[in-house]
Coordinates of C-alpha atoms and ligand atoms in Angstrom, one line a residue:
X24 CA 71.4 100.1 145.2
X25 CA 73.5 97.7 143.4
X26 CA 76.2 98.9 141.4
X27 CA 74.5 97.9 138.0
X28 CA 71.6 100.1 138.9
X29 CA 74.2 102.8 140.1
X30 CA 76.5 102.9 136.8
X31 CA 72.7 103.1 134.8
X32 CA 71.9 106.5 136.7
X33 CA 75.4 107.9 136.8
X34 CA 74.4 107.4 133.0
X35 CA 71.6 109.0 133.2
X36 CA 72.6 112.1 135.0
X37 CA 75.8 112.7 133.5
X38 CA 73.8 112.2 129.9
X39 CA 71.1 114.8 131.3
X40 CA 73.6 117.2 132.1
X41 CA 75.9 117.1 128.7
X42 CA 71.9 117.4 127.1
X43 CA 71.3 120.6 129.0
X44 CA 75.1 121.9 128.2
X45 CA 74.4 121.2 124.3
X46 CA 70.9 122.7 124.4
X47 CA 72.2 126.0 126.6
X48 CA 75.2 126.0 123.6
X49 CA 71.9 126.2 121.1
X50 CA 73.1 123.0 119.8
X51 CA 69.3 121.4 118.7
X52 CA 67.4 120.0 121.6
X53 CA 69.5 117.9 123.5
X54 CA 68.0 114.8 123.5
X55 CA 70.7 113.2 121.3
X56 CA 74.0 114.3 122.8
X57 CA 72.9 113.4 126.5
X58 CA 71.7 109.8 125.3
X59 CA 75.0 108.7 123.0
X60 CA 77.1 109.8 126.3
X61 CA 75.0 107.7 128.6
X62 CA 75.0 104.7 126.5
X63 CA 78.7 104.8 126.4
X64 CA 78.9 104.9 129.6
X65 CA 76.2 101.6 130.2
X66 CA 75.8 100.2 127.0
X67 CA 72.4 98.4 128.8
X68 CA 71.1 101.8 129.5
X69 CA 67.8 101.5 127.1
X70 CA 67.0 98.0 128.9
X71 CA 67.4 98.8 132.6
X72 CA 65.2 102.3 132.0
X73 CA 62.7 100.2 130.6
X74 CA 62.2 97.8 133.3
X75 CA 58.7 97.6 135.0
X76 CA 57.4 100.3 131.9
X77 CA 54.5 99.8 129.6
X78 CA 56.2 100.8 126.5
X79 CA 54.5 101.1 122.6
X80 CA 57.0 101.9 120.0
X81 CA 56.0 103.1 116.6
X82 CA 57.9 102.2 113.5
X83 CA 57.6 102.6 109.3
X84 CA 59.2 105.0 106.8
X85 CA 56.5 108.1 107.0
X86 CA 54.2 109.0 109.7
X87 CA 56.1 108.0 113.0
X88 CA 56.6 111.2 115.0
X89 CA 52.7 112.1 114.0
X90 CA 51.8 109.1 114.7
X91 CA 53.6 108.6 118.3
X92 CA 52.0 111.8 119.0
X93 CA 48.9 111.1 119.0
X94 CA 49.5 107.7 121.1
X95 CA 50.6 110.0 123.2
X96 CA 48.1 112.1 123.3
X97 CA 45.3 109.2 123.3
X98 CA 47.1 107.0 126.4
X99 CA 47.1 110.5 128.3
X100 CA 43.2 108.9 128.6
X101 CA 44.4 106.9 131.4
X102 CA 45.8 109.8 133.6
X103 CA 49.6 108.9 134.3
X104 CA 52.3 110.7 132.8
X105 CA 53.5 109.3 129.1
X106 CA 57.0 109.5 128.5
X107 CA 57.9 110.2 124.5
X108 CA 60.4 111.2 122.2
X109 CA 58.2 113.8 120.9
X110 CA 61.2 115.9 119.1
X111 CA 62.1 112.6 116.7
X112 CA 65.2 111.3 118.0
X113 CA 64.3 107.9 117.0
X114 CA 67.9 105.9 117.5
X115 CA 68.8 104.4 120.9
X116 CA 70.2 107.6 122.2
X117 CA 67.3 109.6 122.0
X118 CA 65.2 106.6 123.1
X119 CA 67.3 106.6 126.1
X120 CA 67.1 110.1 127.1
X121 CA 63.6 110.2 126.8
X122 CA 62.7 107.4 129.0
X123 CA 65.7 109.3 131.5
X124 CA 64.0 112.5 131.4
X125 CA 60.8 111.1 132.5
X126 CA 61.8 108.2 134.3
X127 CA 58.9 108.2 137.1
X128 CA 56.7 107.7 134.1
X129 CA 55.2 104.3 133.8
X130 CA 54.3 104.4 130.1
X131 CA 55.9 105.3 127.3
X132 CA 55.6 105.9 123.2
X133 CA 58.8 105.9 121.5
X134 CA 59.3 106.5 118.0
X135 CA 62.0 104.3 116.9
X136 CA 63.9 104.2 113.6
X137 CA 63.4 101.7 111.4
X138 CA 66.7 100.0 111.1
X139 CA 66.7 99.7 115.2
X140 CA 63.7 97.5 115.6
X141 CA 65.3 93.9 116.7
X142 CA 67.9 95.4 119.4
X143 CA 65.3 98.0 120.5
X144 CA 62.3 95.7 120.4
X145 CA 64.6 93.4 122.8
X146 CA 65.8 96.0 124.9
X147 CA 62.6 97.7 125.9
X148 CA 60.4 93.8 126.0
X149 CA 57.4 96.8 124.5
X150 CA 54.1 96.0 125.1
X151 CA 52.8 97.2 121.7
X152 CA 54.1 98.0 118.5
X153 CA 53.2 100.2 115.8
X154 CA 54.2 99.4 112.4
X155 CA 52.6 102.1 109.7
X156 CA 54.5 101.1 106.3
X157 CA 57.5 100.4 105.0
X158 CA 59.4 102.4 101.3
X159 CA 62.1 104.0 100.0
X160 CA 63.7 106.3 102.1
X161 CA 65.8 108.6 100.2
X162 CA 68.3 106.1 97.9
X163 CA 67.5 102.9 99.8
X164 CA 67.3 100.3 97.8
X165 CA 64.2 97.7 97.2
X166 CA 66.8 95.2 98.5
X167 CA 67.1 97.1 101.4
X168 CA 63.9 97.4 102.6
X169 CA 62.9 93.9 102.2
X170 CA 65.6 93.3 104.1
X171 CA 64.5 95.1 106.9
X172 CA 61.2 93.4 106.6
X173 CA 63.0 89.5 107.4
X174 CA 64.3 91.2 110.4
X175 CA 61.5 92.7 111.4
X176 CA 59.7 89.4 111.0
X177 CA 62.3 87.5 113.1
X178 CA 62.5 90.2 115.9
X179 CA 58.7 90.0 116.2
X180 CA 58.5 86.1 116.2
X181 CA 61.0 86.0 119.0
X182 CA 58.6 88.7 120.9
X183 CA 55.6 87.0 121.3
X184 CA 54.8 88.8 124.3
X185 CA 54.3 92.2 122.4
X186 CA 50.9 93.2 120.7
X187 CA 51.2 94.4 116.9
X188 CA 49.2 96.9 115.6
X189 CA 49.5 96.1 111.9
X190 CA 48.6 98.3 108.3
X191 CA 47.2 95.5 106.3
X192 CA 47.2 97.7 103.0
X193 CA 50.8 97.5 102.7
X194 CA 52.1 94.1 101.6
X195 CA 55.9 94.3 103.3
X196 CA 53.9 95.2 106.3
X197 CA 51.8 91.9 106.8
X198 CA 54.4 89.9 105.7
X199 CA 56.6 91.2 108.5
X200 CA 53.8 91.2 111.1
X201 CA 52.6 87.9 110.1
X202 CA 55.0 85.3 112.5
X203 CA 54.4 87.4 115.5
X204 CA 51.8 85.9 118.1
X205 CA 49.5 89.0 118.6
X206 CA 48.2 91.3 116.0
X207 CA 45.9 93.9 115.1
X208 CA 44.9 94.6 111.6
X209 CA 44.5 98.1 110.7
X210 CA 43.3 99.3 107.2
X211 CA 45.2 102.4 107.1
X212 CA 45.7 102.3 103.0
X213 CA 48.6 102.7 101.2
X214 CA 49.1 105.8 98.7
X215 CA 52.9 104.8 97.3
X216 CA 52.3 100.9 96.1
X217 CA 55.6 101.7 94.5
X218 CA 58.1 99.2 96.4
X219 CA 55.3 96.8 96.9
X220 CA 54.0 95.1 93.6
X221 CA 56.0 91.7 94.4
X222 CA 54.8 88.9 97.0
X223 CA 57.0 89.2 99.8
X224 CA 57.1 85.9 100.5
X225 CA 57.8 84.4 97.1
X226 CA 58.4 87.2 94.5
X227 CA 55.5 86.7 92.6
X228 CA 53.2 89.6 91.1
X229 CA 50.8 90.9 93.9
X230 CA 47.1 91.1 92.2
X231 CA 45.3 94.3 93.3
X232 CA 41.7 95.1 93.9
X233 CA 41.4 98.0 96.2
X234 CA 41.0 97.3 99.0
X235 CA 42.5 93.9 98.8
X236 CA 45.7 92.9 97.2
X237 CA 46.8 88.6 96.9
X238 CA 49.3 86.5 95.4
X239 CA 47.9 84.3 92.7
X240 CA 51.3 82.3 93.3
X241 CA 51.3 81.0 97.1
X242 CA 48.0 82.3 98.1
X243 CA 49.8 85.1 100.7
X244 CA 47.0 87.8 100.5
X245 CA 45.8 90.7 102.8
X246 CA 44.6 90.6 106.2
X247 CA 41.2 91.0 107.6
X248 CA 41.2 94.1 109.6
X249 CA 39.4 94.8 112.6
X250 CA 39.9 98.8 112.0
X251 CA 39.3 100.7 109.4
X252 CA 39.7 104.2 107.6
X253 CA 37.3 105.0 106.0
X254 CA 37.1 108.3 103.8
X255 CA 36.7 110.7 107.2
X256 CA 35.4 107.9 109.7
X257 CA 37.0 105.1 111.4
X258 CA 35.3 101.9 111.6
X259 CA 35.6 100.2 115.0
X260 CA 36.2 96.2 115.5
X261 CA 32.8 96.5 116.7
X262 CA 31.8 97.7 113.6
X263 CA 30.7 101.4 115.1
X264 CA 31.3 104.4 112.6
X265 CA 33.3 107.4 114.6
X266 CA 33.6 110.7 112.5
X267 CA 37.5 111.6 112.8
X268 CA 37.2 115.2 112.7
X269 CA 40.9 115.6 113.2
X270 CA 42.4 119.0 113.2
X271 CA 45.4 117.3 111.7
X272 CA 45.0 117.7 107.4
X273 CA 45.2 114.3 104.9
X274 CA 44.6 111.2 104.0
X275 CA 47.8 110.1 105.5
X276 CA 47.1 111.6 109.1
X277 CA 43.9 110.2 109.5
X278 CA 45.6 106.7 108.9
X279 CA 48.1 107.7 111.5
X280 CA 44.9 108.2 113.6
X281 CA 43.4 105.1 113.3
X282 CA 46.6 103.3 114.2
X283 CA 46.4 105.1 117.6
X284 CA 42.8 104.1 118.0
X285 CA 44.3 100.5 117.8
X286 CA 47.3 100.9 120.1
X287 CA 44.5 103.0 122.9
X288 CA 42.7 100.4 122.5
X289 CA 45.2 97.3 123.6
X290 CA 45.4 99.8 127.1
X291 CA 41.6 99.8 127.2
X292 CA 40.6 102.7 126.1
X293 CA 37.4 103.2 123.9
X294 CA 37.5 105.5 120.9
X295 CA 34.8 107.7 122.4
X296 CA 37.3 108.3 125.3
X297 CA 40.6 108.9 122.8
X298 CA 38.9 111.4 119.6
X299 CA 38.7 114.3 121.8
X300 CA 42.4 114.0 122.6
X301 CA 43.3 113.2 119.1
X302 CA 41.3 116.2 117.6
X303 CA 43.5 118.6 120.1
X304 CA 46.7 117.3 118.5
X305 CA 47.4 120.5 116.0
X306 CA 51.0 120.6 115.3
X307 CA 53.7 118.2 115.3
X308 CA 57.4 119.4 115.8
X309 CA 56.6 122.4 113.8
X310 CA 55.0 120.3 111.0
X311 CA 51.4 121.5 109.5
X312 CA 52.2 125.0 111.8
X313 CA 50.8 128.1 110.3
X314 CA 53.2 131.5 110.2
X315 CA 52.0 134.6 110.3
X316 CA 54.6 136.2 108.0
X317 CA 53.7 140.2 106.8
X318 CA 50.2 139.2 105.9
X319 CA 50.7 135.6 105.2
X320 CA 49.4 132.4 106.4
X321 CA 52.7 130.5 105.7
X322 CA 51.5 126.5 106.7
X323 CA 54.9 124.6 106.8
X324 CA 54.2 120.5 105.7
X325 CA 58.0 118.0 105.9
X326 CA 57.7 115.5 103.2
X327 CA 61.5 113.0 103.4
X328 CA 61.1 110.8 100.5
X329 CA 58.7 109.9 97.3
X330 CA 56.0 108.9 99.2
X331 CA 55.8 111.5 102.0
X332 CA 55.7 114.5 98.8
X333 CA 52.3 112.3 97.6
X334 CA 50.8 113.0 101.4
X335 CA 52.1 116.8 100.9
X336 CA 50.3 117.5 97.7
X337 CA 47.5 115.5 99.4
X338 CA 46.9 118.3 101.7
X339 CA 47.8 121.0 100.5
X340 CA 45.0 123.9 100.2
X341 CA 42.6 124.7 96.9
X342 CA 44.7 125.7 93.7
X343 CA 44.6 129.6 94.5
X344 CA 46.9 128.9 97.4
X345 CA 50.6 129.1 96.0
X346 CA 53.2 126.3 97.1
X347 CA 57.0 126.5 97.8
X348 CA 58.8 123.5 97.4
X349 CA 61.8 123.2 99.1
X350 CA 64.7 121.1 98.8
X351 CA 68.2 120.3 100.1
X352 CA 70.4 117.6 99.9
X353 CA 72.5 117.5 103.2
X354 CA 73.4 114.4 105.0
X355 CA 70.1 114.0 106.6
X356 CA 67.9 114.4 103.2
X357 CA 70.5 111.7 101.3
X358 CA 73.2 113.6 99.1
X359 CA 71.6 112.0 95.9
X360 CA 68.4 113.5 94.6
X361 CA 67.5 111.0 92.2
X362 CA 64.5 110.6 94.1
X363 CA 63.1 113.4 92.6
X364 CA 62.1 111.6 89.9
X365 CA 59.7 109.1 91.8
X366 CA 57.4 112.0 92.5
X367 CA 54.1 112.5 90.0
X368 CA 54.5 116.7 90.0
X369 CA 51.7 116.9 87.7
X370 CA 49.0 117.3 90.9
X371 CA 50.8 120.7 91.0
X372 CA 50.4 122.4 87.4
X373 CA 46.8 124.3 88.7
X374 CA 48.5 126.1 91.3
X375 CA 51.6 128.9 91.3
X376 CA 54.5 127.1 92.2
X377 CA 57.8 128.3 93.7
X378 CA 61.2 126.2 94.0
X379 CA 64.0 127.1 96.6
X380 CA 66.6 124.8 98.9
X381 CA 70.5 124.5 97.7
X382 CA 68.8 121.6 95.0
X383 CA 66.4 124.0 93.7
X384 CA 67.9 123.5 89.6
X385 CA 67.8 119.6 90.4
X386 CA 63.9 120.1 91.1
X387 CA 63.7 122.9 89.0
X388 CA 64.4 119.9 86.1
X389 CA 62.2 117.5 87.6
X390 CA 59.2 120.3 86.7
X391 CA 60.0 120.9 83.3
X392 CA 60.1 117.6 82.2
X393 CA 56.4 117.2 84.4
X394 CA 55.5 120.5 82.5
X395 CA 54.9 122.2 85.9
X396 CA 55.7 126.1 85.8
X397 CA 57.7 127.6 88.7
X398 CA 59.6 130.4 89.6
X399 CA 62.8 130.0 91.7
X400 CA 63.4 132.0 94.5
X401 CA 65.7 132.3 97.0
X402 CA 64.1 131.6 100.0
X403 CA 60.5 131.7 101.8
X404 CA 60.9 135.7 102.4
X405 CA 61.4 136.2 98.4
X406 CA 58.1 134.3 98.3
X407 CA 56.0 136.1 101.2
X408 CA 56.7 139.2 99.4
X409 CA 55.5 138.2 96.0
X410 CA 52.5 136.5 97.1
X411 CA 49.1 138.3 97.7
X412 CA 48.2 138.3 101.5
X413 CA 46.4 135.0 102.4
X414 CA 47.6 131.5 102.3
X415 CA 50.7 129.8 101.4
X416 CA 52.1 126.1 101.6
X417 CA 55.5 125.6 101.9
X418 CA 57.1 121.9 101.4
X419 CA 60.1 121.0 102.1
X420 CA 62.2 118.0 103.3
X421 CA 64.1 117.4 106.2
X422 CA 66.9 119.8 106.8
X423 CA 65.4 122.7 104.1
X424 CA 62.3 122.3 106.7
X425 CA 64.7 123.2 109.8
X426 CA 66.4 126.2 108.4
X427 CA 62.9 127.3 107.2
X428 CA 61.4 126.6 111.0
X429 CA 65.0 128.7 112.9
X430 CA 64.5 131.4 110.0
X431 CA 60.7 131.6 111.7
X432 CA 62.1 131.3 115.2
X433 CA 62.0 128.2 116.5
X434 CA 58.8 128.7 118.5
X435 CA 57.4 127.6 115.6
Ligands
ZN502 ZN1 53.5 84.8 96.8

């Protein structure tokens, strides 16, 4: 063993063990603490526990852990273990400890944050990559985000190598795809067109005509897909219909399926072979999980930003089921709630509505002025007891949705 290859799993174990310490302390899963003390300790960690593995990453603003789910759950068609991330951390130290943790496995899906794509992409040399859309996050600015498209773009010209599986309905998306050697088109649509009404490539108005979207300007216009969504099916590049039938609700997760589809099929596997293992996938890190709660059928849905509380009101259930919206504004939800005011509450004035989370009065602003009655509450209890027995949805961004899932037990 050279010493290179010993410093990487001296990494690696002493990262496993400070994982297992944090965990036993009931400090969160783990996966985070073990990986930032590994890389300190061999900065080239990610790269060397890549070598010799087949590995798909999956990138975009909303839909990744789903998504690297079921790639997960669709590459378990070719019977080898498939390492993952599965529990979100998305940044090179949970990247890191996953492929650690599982390091006889020779593939892997990683779920990777959109602001490490170049170093990661480089790192791992991936076989595949995923990328479902790119929008706001929170307060990040257009500027930002097309930003992060040019880098995207010049990470995936310098990786010609890799295989892109591509959402042609969103416009930052093609641009970004469109340098690198291999793609796949997928027509996964686009919900929040938001942050995309300018050409990306020269700042012109983008026309629209659903499906297809073009620049009148410099003739930059949508790509032909070879999969498509559409309404329940998917439409194969041979041109075959396959009924989703997903257990998973929305518009938004069947996209997320036919992106997976795509990737399967770049490892040879039909979609005959990958539905059955899609349509087992019923929860993902506690999202879309049903509680039983005194009586109550409490279905728990994450939305992060604008366009993730459009896929939340997609799926919710008919207008006699009562919603809780929930909302906080801790460092992982973005201290400013301005974004509040990108969501269209009006899908919600057929249904009872209840509004908790330390930014309740913020929100509780946001639905006055979309004429949207509520009642604030104090929590999800104060809800279940008000409620009649039956369903109830419950949305609520990122850290509100944790303190809602430990207040259930974690289990969930
Ligand atoms: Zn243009």
């Amino acid at each position: 063993m050279s010493k290179l290859q010993l410093r990487a799993r001296l990494a690696t174990t002493i990262g496993g063990a400070a994982g297992r310490v944090s965990r036993l302390a009931g400090r969160g899963d783990g996966s985070v603490i073990g990986g930032v003390i590994a890389l300190r300790l061999e900065p080239g960690l990610l790269g060397k526990l890549a070598a010799g593995k087949q590995i798909v990453l999956v990138t975009g603003t909303n839909g990744k852990t789903t998504t690297t789910r079921l790639i997960t759950a669709a590459l378990g068609a070719l019977g080898q273990p498939v390492a993952s991330n599965a529990f979100g951390a998305n940044m090179e130290a949970g990247l890191a400890t996953a492929l650690g943790q599982d390091a006889g496995a020779r593939l892997a899906v990683l779920e990777t944050d959109e602001k490490y794509i170049p170093p990661v992409l480089a790192a791992t040399q991936a076989r595949v990559i995923a990328l479902l859309n790119l929008s706001r996050d929170q307060m990040d600015r257009a500027a930002e985000i097309w930003l992060l498209a040019r880098r995207w773009r010049d990470a995936l010209e310098a990786a010609p190598d890799c295989l892109v599986v591509a959402n042609a309905d969103d416009p930052l998306i093609a641009w970004s795809a469109a340098g690198a050697k291999q793609v796949t088109w997928v027509a996964a649509g686009q919900r929040w067109h938001e942050d995309s009404w300018c050409c990306p490539q020269c700042g012109a108005h983008l026309v629209r005509e659903d499906p297809d979207w073009r620049c009148t300007e410099c003739g930059f216009a949508r790509p032909e897909a070879s999969w498509v969504l559409d309404g329940e099916a998917v439409v194969d590049p041979a041109g075959h219909r396959h009924e989703l039938a997903l257990a998973l609700p929305g518009r938004a997760n069947r996209a997320n399926a036919v992106v997976a589809l795509a990737v399967a099929e770049a490892f040879g596997i039909g979609a005959e072979q990958v539905l059955p293992r899609l349509r087992e996938v019923t929860s993902v890190a506690g999202r879309y999980t049903t509680v039983h709660r005194r009586g109550r059928d409490v279905r728990l849905l994450l939305a992060k930003n604008p366009a993730g509380w459009l896929e939340a009101f997609d799926v919710l259930g008919p207008s006699s089921v009562p919603v809780v919206l929930a909302v906080n504004a801790q460092g992982p939800d973005g201290r400013d709630t301005s974004w509040l005011w990108d969501v269209d509450y009006r899908h919600l004035r057929d249904r009872r509505v209840f509004v908790t989370g330390e930014r309740r009065l913020d929100l509780a602003v946001r639905l006055e002025a979309d004429e949207v009655a509520f009642e604030l509450v104090t929590g999800v209890d104060e809800v279940v007891n008000q409620v009649d027995p039956g369903a109830l949805d419950v949305i609520a961004n990122y850290t509100a949705f944790q303190q809602i899932r430990s207040t259930f037990g974690r289990a969930v």
